[in-house]
Amino acid sequence: MSSSTQTSSKSLALPASGSFFLRRRLRNTLLTASALLLFAIVVGLQTPLLDRSWITGWTLLGVLGFLTALSIRKRLSFLPLGSVSSWMQWHLQAGWASVVLFAWHIGPRIPDGTFEFALAILFLSVAGSGVFGWRLSRSAPRQLAILPHEVRYEAIPARRLALAENVRAIVLESANTTGVLGDFYLSHCQSFFERPRSLLYRLIPTGTTRRRLEAQALRLDRYLTDRERDLRQRLSLAIREKDDLDFHAAIQGRLKYWLFAHLASTYSMWILVVVHVVLVHAFRGT
Amino acid sequence: MLAAVGLTVALVAIGLGGPWRGEFLAPGPLCSSHARLLGDLQGTDRCAACHDAATSSSSQWLAAVFSAHTPGPVQSEHCLKCHDSTFSGSAPLAAHSVPSTTLAQITQRRSRDSGGRQWLETLVAWPHAKIHHESLACATCHREHHGELDLTTMTDRQCQSCHIERYHSFELDHPEFTQWPGAMPRHLAFDHEAHETKHFPGKGQTYACNSCHESDVTRRVQTLRPFADACASCHAEGIVASTLEGMDLLSLPRLDVATLRAAGLDPGDWPADASSEFDGTFAEPILALLAGDPLATQAMTQLGDLDLAWLESDNPQHLQAVTQLSWSVKRLLLELATGDRDALTLRLTAAGLGQPETQQAFLASLPYAQLEEAIAVWFPDLEFELANRDTQAQTLTPPAASLPSQPQGPDNWEASVAEESSSSPNLTPQAAPDLVAIFSAAIKELSQDRKVLAENPLRNWRPGDRSTTTPLATEPPASATTTPTEPATTSDAPQVASQDLPQETSEDDSPDSTAITPMPAQIPQAALVPTLPAASSGSLLAENPLRHLRAGNAPAPPQETPAEAAVTDHLPTENSQLENPLATDVPAGTTPTQEETSPSSQTIDSQETPPVDTELAEPTTESTDTPELATSEQLPSESDPSLGESPGVSLSSADQVLPWRHEPSQRIGWVRNDAQFRLSYYPQGHADPVLRIWLELLRSSGLPESISTEELAHAMVELARGNPTWITTPIKSLEEGVAPKEPAALAVVSPLTTWSTKLLASNGFGGCARCHLPQHREGGDVMVWQGYRRDVARGEFTAFSHAPHLLTSDSQVCQSCHQLETLRQPELQVVIHRAPLEPHSDFRPMIRSDCANCHRAGQASQACSTCHDYHVGTLRLHP
């Protein structure tokens, strides 16, 4: 992403309804914090001889159930259970509360049993993917909005293929002259245009490759004829367009696959949660 | 997504289904202690050691989710399998491991003291009352599977979760101490103030706490140093000084036998040297043992003052009483000589002396060998005399008088007992009717045995009847016709012809050993008893060859025969310790000189035989510094003018086994004095085992702490009627003059009281009771010889450890917390320090600020568990 793009994203103003979202967010956050505080007071007043992990565990189980209910709510859209947007807001607040409860539940230690460690890892992965998705849902639209044109995620492969064909045509057209562009394409650009970007780019998309290729192409101008300079400019535009497509693919891919990871880890976690509940009852010390 | 779920399910199934299930499911490592215990177990077995669920099925696991209980026993029961010795109390799982009733009482008291200020906490907190009645699982506080974390760590919040009265910190609002360190049971009468202000300065010594106190191995408590370290430098000498005179177990008074006989009374045999005039008294233990004998008690009551020097020789009742008392004493002596523990136990019980345990310990402490020898010397015909008396008494009519004017046999003794019981039911407070019956039965049983002896055809044989042929010995040995060597007495029957007596020994006059042969040769062992002289027939006394051994005339057969060897082999162990020259040292056919026999006379009936003083062992006629203790060369003899005329005296120097005496301070153990007819005990000093047993016997006898008004009134009434009785005057009254003296003096003091007073008075024999206080227990008082020591091996509600506080051994460190209470009234000090019932402390109670000077924020810990144990009464795992 270019610096100009980042600058433009900072200059974006909040939408007209921003104050509403802000108020709603504050309200929900306060309510969640209040609920946690009340819970802490109640538990704190109770005798410490009661197994605190017992209380926090069952409370955490209930909160996890509520969080999972969002997925069911989406599938039961015909039922008058409130808007998905409101559900999402409470999902976010409950998610934060579950993290607090989880920390309270396990105490100041890292679970060192194999099973409990796996369960903790799964919970943290669910929570982490949730936070990641929450942040992504906030940042991705802005990042995609600064691109010159919108591209549907499903159209990106076709657009990428067409762009590769276009670049190949440009290179063939320059073959009748010095051949410098052809050599540059073969040595630096062919894999960029014809292969998908690396996993690292899809996780952390940056404009480094694009800037490197543009700079290298620009340095070829002194060896090119005027005709070839025109072709080089068209190649540079193709490089930028390809990078935008890859950026679209990466951002839209995040939006598409984080939820998959979130749900997959959630269901896996639920399996271990059930086993955990059974075990703590069967092996309880009282 | 399905793949992820499937993968998870597969991994969980693998984890639960494999042999590694235990490790897979374990929520964390065990603490090191438990891990070591289970180190040999693997897998499921390791889990199953504590969790029944480890071997349960999955369906049982699922059922546990919806059940209030886990499969199998409750978890805590598994814990107690290993920790049962620690939690051996009745309520190991109760709160604080103490019974719920105790907690409820404490809670009620605390709630009452707090004035109900904790209503808010009570309202919102857990229902605390349930704690009192429910068991608390071990896992409530001890969370396992957390690795090396201390399982026993308790937080203040855990403590205060149950305690309604909650404190923010010890420094700020912990309740004020009510009495800490508090009054402790008093085992020793010790006055810190007097020692600090008077005794130590008086000796020019520095009063320092560590002079008497030291840390124990746990360093939690300060214990008393041993007597040798803490007290002996000042008190050992006093203890020895108080025991120089010895405690008589036996002592015979002098009886004016001639006067008694002139009055028509028959006192029986009595040592000639003690037959001149009425004087002296019987030893207190003997009189105490007779306290359950109705005839003896009647005689003692009649006599009043048992010092015969005050006996009214013209009073027939007194003469009858002393005659009866002499016979009662003789019966007791026979039981002592024969070691008849059953009879002695009955006497102790009838006299109200001790409890079964202390009675047996007392009987075990008696020197039976020395008793046997002493009685053999003093009353050589005792058993025969009593048997003969019993036989004669069978033909006599029971006397109608209250006191027997004639010797009584066992049959009329019963009648007399019945009569006495009906006429004077309150004569002997200790002799309850049932005890009288028991005693009567026992005496009757004993008399049956004596009947057998009385029927002995040899019973009429007397040393003087040397012509009498023993019926069992077809051919009496020549030696049997020789003069027996028993000392003659003033008795009529066993009178020994003076010509048959061994001539009084002098330095130049050795006895004719060939004429003294106590053991006839070539007599089967079984025939030894009947063929022996009658004075020793059929008794343990007769079987003791040492009774024939007299200093200066120790006989030895010309040649040791097999029979003699057999006799020698059957010598009692005690006698063997006497190194009997007859058995070993004296050459056959020789007559030992006094020098040769002196070692035998030097044998001391003591627990520790002091080294022989060769100088004193030399034959000499010079008196020693201790005239009452004669060596073999200083025996009372006919030729000794200092002893006066003793007609019929047979206790020649050659006839006695005499104690070896050193300086009085060196006498230890049992010492017999044949000149004064005493068998005395000289303690070894502090913590003497025999003295301890005697004190325990007397303490467990339940002597009254104060005189009973009813008892005193009864004694006065009976005295006014001319029927004196005795009262069990309390020790304290005699010792401190608490009880009125005059009424007590008018009545007769119980011999039990006399003996007890001698031993249990603070200034009594040995002075034991000066420091050692009795502890009251059900079934009689007990002596607790050790100073009180807090039992820190078990948890306490308030558990203080001196260890972190005693940074130095300086007394100032001790006195920063323990400050003497100096406001006590001096006149009460004695009472306070000698009142074992009341726990007491010489120091003023501490207050919270004394501790809060250090236990405050930023300094020493204020945690509850710093000073309080949760598990009270259970073994402390980490002392």
PDB file of N, CA and C in Angstrom, chain A residues 206-259:
ATOM      1  N   THR A 206       1.669  -5.876   1.653  1.00  0.00           N
ATOM      2  CA  THR A 206       2.452  -4.627   1.620  1.00  0.00           C
ATOM      3  C   THR A 206       2.752  -4.286   0.158  1.00  0.00           C
ATOM      4  N   GLY A 207       3.212  -3.074  -0.113  1.00  0.00           N
ATOM      5  CA  GLY A 207       3.546  -2.626  -1.468  1.00  0.00           C
ATOM      6  C   GLY A 207       5.017  -2.742  -1.774  1.00  0.00           C
ATOM      7  N   THR A 208       5.731  -3.496  -1.013  1.00  0.00           N
ATOM      8  CA  THR A 208       7.181  -3.594  -1.178  1.00  0.00           C
ATOM      9  C   THR A 208       7.539  -4.146  -2.561  1.00  0.00           C
ATOM     10  N   THR A 209       6.934  -5.226  -2.949  1.00  0.00           N
ATOM     11  CA  THR A 209       7.246  -5.854  -4.238  1.00  0.00           C
ATOM     12  C   THR A 209       6.895  -4.909  -5.389  1.00  0.00           C
ATOM     13  N   ARG A 210       5.732  -4.288  -5.207  1.00  0.00           N
ATOM     14  CA  ARG A 210       5.336  -3.366  -6.273  1.00  0.00           C
ATOM     15  C   ARG A 210       6.342  -2.230  -6.410  1.00  0.00           C
ATOM     16  N   ARG A 211       6.737  -1.643  -5.330  1.00  0.00           N
ATOM     17  CA  ARG A 211       7.678  -0.522  -5.399  1.00  0.00           C
ATOM     18  C   ARG A 211       9.025  -0.980  -5.933  1.00  0.00           C
ATOM     19  N   ARG A 212       9.424  -2.146  -5.554  1.00  0.00           N
ATOM     20  CA  ARG A 212      10.718  -2.644  -6.063  1.00  0.00           C
ATOM     21  C   ARG A 212      10.653  -2.832  -7.580  1.00  0.00           C
ATOM     22  N   LEU A 213       9.562  -3.451  -8.077  1.00  0.00           N
ATOM     23  CA  LEU A 213       9.454  -3.692  -9.526  1.00  0.00           C
ATOM     24  C   LEU A 213       9.333  -2.370 -10.297  1.00  0.00           C
ATOM     25  N   GLU A 214       8.606  -1.438  -9.745  1.00  0.00           N
ATOM     26  CA  GLU A 214       8.454  -0.146 -10.437  1.00  0.00           C
ATOM     27  C   GLU A 214       9.791   0.583 -10.522  1.00  0.00           C
ATOM     28  N   ALA A 215      10.535   0.509  -9.438  1.00  0.00           N
ATOM     29  CA  ALA A 215      11.838   1.192  -9.453  1.00  0.00           C
ATOM     30  C   ALA A 215      12.786   0.519 -10.451  1.00  0.00           C
ATOM     31  N   GLN A 216      12.771  -0.797 -10.470  1.00  0.00           N
ATOM     32  CA  GLN A 216      13.658  -1.487 -11.425  1.00  0.00           C
ATOM     33  C   GLN A 216      13.236  -1.174 -12.872  1.00  0.00           C
ATOM     34  N   ALA A 217      11.953  -1.149 -13.112  1.00  0.00           N
ATOM     35  CA  ALA A 217      11.485  -0.848 -14.467  1.00  0.00           C
ATOM     36  C   ALA A 217      11.856   0.578 -14.870  1.00  0.00           C
ATOM     37  N   LEU A 218      11.786   1.482 -13.924  1.00  0.00           N
ATOM     38  CA  LEU A 218      12.118   2.872 -14.235  1.00  0.00           C
ATOM     39  C   LEU A 218      13.594   3.022 -14.577  1.00  0.00           C
ATOM     40  N   ARG A 219      14.427   2.219 -13.935  1.00  0.00           N
ATOM     41  CA  ARG A 219      15.860   2.333 -14.204  1.00  0.00           C
ATOM     42  C   ARG A 219      16.226   1.803 -15.586  1.00  0.00           C
ATOM     43  N   LEU A 220      15.268   1.112 -16.245  1.00  0.00           N
ATOM     44  CA  LEU A 220      15.553   0.588 -17.582  1.00  0.00           C
ATOM     45  C   LEU A 220      15.401   1.660 -18.665  1.00  0.00           C
ATOM     46  N   ASP A 221      14.869   2.802 -18.319  1.00  0.00           N
ATOM     47  CA  ASP A 221      14.540   3.794 -19.343  1.00  0.00           C
ATOM     48  C   ASP A 221      15.769   4.245 -20.133  1.00  0.00           C
ATOM     49  N   ARG A 222      16.905   4.321 -19.553  1.00  0.00           N
ATOM     50  CA  ARG A 222      18.082   4.821 -20.256  1.00  0.00           C
ATOM     51  C   ARG A 222      18.573   3.840 -21.324  1.00  0.00           C
ATOM     52  N   TYR A 223      18.079   2.598 -21.172  1.00  0.00           N
ATOM     53  CA  TYR A 223      18.477   1.613 -22.192  1.00  0.00           C
ATOM     54  C   TYR A 223      17.401   1.418 -23.249  1.00  0.00           C
ATOM     55  N   LEU A 224      16.313   2.151 -23.094  1.00  0.00           N
ATOM     56  CA  LEU A 224      15.168   1.883 -23.966  1.00  0.00           C
ATOM     57  C   LEU A 224      15.021   2.982 -25.020  1.00  0.00           C
ATOM     58  N   THR A 225      14.394   2.566 -26.039  1.00  0.00           N
ATOM     59  CA  THR A 225      14.038   3.534 -27.069  1.00  0.00           C
ATOM     60  C   THR A 225      12.744   4.199 -26.640  1.00  0.00           C
ATOM     61  N   ASP A 226      12.355   5.148 -27.388  1.00  0.00           N
ATOM     62  CA  ASP A 226      11.108   5.846 -27.025  1.00  0.00           C
ATOM     63  C   ASP A 226       9.933   4.886 -27.075  1.00  0.00           C
ATOM     64  N   ARG A 227       9.936   4.070 -28.091  1.00  0.00           N
ATOM     65  CA  ARG A 227       8.839   3.104 -28.182  1.00  0.00           C
ATOM     66  C   ARG A 227       8.830   2.166 -26.963  1.00  0.00           C
ATOM     67  N   GLU A 228       9.997   1.756 -26.612  1.00  0.00           N
ATOM     68  CA  GLU A 228      10.076   0.839 -25.479  1.00  0.00           C
ATOM     69  C   GLU A 228       9.726   1.553 -24.160  1.00  0.00           C
ATOM     70  N   ARG A 229      10.010   2.868 -24.099  1.00  0.00           N
ATOM     71  CA  ARG A 229       9.632   3.581 -22.872  1.00  0.00           C
ATOM     72  C   ARG A 229       8.109   3.609 -22.699  1.00  0.00           C
ATOM     73  N   ASP A 230       7.403   3.747 -23.823  1.00  0.00           N
ATOM     74  CA  ASP A 230       5.936   3.684 -23.714  1.00  0.00           C
ATOM     75  C   ASP A 230       5.501   2.316 -23.203  1.00  0.00           C
ATOM     76  N   LEU A 231       6.138   1.282 -23.745  1.00  0.00           N
ATOM     77  CA  LEU A 231       5.777  -0.071 -23.290  1.00  0.00           C
ATOM     78  C   LEU A 231       6.137  -0.269 -21.803  1.00  0.00           C
ATOM     79  N   ARG A 232       7.235   0.332 -21.444  1.00  0.00           N
ATOM     80  CA  ARG A 232       7.622   0.189 -20.016  1.00  0.00           C
ATOM     81  C   ARG A 232       6.588   0.858 -19.109  1.00  0.00           C
ATOM     82  N   GLN A 233       6.075   2.039 -19.548  1.00  0.00           N
ATOM     83  CA  GLN A 233       5.058   2.712 -18.729  1.00  0.00           C
ATOM     84  C   GLN A 233       3.793   1.852 -18.625  1.00  0.00           C
ATOM     85  N   ARG A 234       3.438   1.221 -19.689  1.00  0.00           N
ATOM     86  CA  ARG A 234       2.270   0.336 -19.639  1.00  0.00           C
ATOM     87  C   ARG A 234       2.553  -0.855 -18.695  1.00  0.00           C
ATOM     88  N   LEU A 235       3.794  -1.331 -18.699  1.00  0.00           N
ATOM     89  CA  LEU A 235       4.154  -2.428 -17.800  1.00  0.00           C
ATOM     90  C   LEU A 235       4.073  -1.989 -16.324  1.00  0.00           C
ATOM     91  N   SER A 236       4.526  -0.755 -16.078  1.00  0.00           N
ATOM     92  CA  SER A 236       4.454  -0.264 -14.694  1.00  0.00           C
ATOM     93  C   SER A 236       2.995  -0.140 -14.234  1.00  0.00           C
ATOM     94  N   LEU A 237       2.145   0.312 -15.110  1.00  0.00           N
ATOM     95  CA  LEU A 237       0.726   0.391 -14.753  1.00  0.00           C
ATOM     96  C   LEU A 237       0.163  -1.000 -14.457  1.00  0.00           C
ATOM     97  N   ALA A 238       0.616  -1.967 -15.273  1.00  0.00           N
ATOM     98  CA  ALA A 238       0.148  -3.336 -15.039  1.00  0.00           C
ATOM     99  C   ALA A 238       0.635  -3.854 -13.686  1.00  0.00           C
ATOM    100  N   ILE A 239       1.889  -3.479 -13.364  1.00  0.00           N
ATOM    101  CA  ILE A 239       2.394  -3.910 -12.045  1.00  0.00           C
ATOM    102  C   ILE A 239       1.516  -3.339 -10.925  1.00  0.00           C
ATOM    103  N   ARG A 240       1.156  -2.059 -11.018  1.00  0.00           N
ATOM    104  CA  ARG A 240       0.316  -1.454  -9.983  1.00  0.00           C
ATOM    105  C   ARG A 240      -1.059  -2.097  -9.932  1.00  0.00           C
ATOM    106  N   GLU A 241      -1.599  -2.329 -11.116  1.00  0.00           N
ATOM    107  CA  GLU A 241      -2.925  -2.948 -11.149  1.00  0.00           C
ATOM    108  C   GLU A 241      -2.894  -4.361 -10.554  1.00  0.00           C
ATOM    109  N   LYS A 242      -1.788  -5.091 -10.866  1.00  0.00           N
ATOM    110  CA  LYS A 242      -1.672  -6.440 -10.315  1.00  0.00           C
ATOM    111  C   LYS A 242      -1.550  -6.382  -8.773  1.00  0.00           C
ATOM    112  N   ASP A 243      -0.830  -5.418  -8.332  1.00  0.00           N
ATOM    113  CA  ASP A 243      -0.669  -5.318  -6.876  1.00  0.00           C
ATOM    114  C   ASP A 243      -1.990  -4.945  -6.223  1.00  0.00           C
ATOM    115  N   ASP A 244      -2.762  -4.070  -6.901  1.00  0.00           N
ATOM    116  CA  ASP A 244      -4.083  -3.744  -6.333  1.00  0.00           C
ATOM    117  C   ASP A 244      -4.970  -4.977  -6.275  1.00  0.00           C
ATOM    118  N   LEU A 245      -4.894  -5.770  -7.365  1.00  0.00           N
ATOM    119  CA  LEU A 245      -5.689  -7.002  -7.346  1.00  0.00           C
ATOM    120  C   LEU A 245      -5.245  -7.920  -6.193  1.00  0.00           C
ATOM    121  N   ASP A 246      -3.946  -8.030  -6.043  1.00  0.00           N
ATOM    122  CA  ASP A 246      -3.461  -8.885  -4.937  1.00  0.00           C
ATOM    123  C   ASP A 246      -3.883  -8.309  -3.591  1.00  0.00           C
ATOM    124  N   PHE A 247      -3.870  -6.998  -3.466  1.00  0.00           N
ATOM    125  CA  PHE A 247      -4.297  -6.390  -2.210  1.00  0.00           C
ATOM    126  C   PHE A 247      -5.775  -6.676  -1.957  1.00  0.00           C
ATOM    127  N   HIS A 248      -6.559  -6.541  -3.005  1.00  0.00           N
ATOM    128  CA  HIS A 248      -7.970  -6.908  -2.888  1.00  0.00           C
ATOM    129  C   HIS A 248      -8.108  -8.360  -2.436  1.00  0.00           C
ATOM    130  N   ALA A 249      -7.359  -9.205  -3.125  1.00  0.00           N
ATOM    131  CA  ALA A 249      -7.467 -10.626  -2.788  1.00  0.00           C
ATOM    132  C   ALA A 249      -7.070 -10.882  -1.338  1.00  0.00           C
ATOM    133  N   ALA A 250      -6.001 -10.213  -0.913  1.00  0.00           N
ATOM    134  CA  ALA A 250      -5.548 -10.447   0.473  1.00  0.00           C
ATOM    135  C   ALA A 250      -6.579  -9.927   1.471  1.00  0.00           C
ATOM    136  N   ILE A 251      -7.015  -8.717   1.310  1.00  0.00           N
ATOM    137  CA  ILE A 251      -7.961  -8.138   2.274  1.00  0.00           C
ATOM    138  C   ILE A 251      -9.280  -8.893   2.265  1.00  0.00           C
ATOM    139  N   GLN A 252      -9.794  -9.081   1.022  1.00  0.00           N
ATOM    140  CA  GLN A 252     -11.067  -9.797   0.963  1.00  0.00           C
ATOM    141  C   GLN A 252     -10.898 -11.259   1.418  1.00  0.00           C
ATOM    142  N   GLY A 253      -9.724 -11.812   1.174  1.00  0.00           N
ATOM    143  CA  GLY A 253      -9.461 -13.176   1.656  1.00  0.00           C
ATOM    144  C   GLY A 253      -9.466 -13.234   3.186  1.00  0.00           C
ATOM    145  N   ARG A 254      -8.903 -12.226   3.824  1.00  0.00           N
ATOM    146  CA  ARG A 254      -8.944 -12.166   5.293  1.00  0.00           C
ATOM    147  C   ARG A 254     -10.390 -12.139   5.776  1.00  0.00           C
ATOM    148  N   LEU A 255     -11.139 -11.233   5.145  1.00  0.00           N
ATOM    149  CA  LEU A 255     -12.533 -11.123   5.570  1.00  0.00           C
ATOM    150  C   LEU A 255     -13.272 -12.444   5.398  1.00  0.00           C
ATOM    151  N   LYS A 256     -12.853 -13.172   4.372  1.00  0.00           N
ATOM    152  CA  LYS A 256     -13.551 -14.430   4.086  1.00  0.00           C
ATOM    153  C   LYS A 256     -13.064 -15.562   4.996  1.00  0.00           C
ATOM    154  N   TYR A 257     -11.768 -15.646   5.237  1.00  0.00           N
ATOM    155  CA  TYR A 257     -11.240 -16.839   5.908  1.00  0.00           C
ATOM    156  C   TYR A 257     -11.080 -16.687   7.425  1.00  0.00           C
ATOM    157  N   TRP A 258     -11.019 -15.459   7.969  1.00  0.00           N
ATOM    158  CA  TRP A 258     -10.902 -15.346   9.424  1.00  0.00           C
ATOM    159  C   TRP A 258     -12.127 -15.919  10.115  1.00  0.00           C
ATOM    160  N   LEU A 259     -13.284 -15.702   9.499  1.00  0.00           N
ATOM    161  CA  LEU A 259     -14.500 -16.235  10.097  1.00  0.00           C
ATOM    162  C   LEU A 259     -14.489 -17.763  10.068  1.00  0.00           C
TER     163      LEU A 259
END
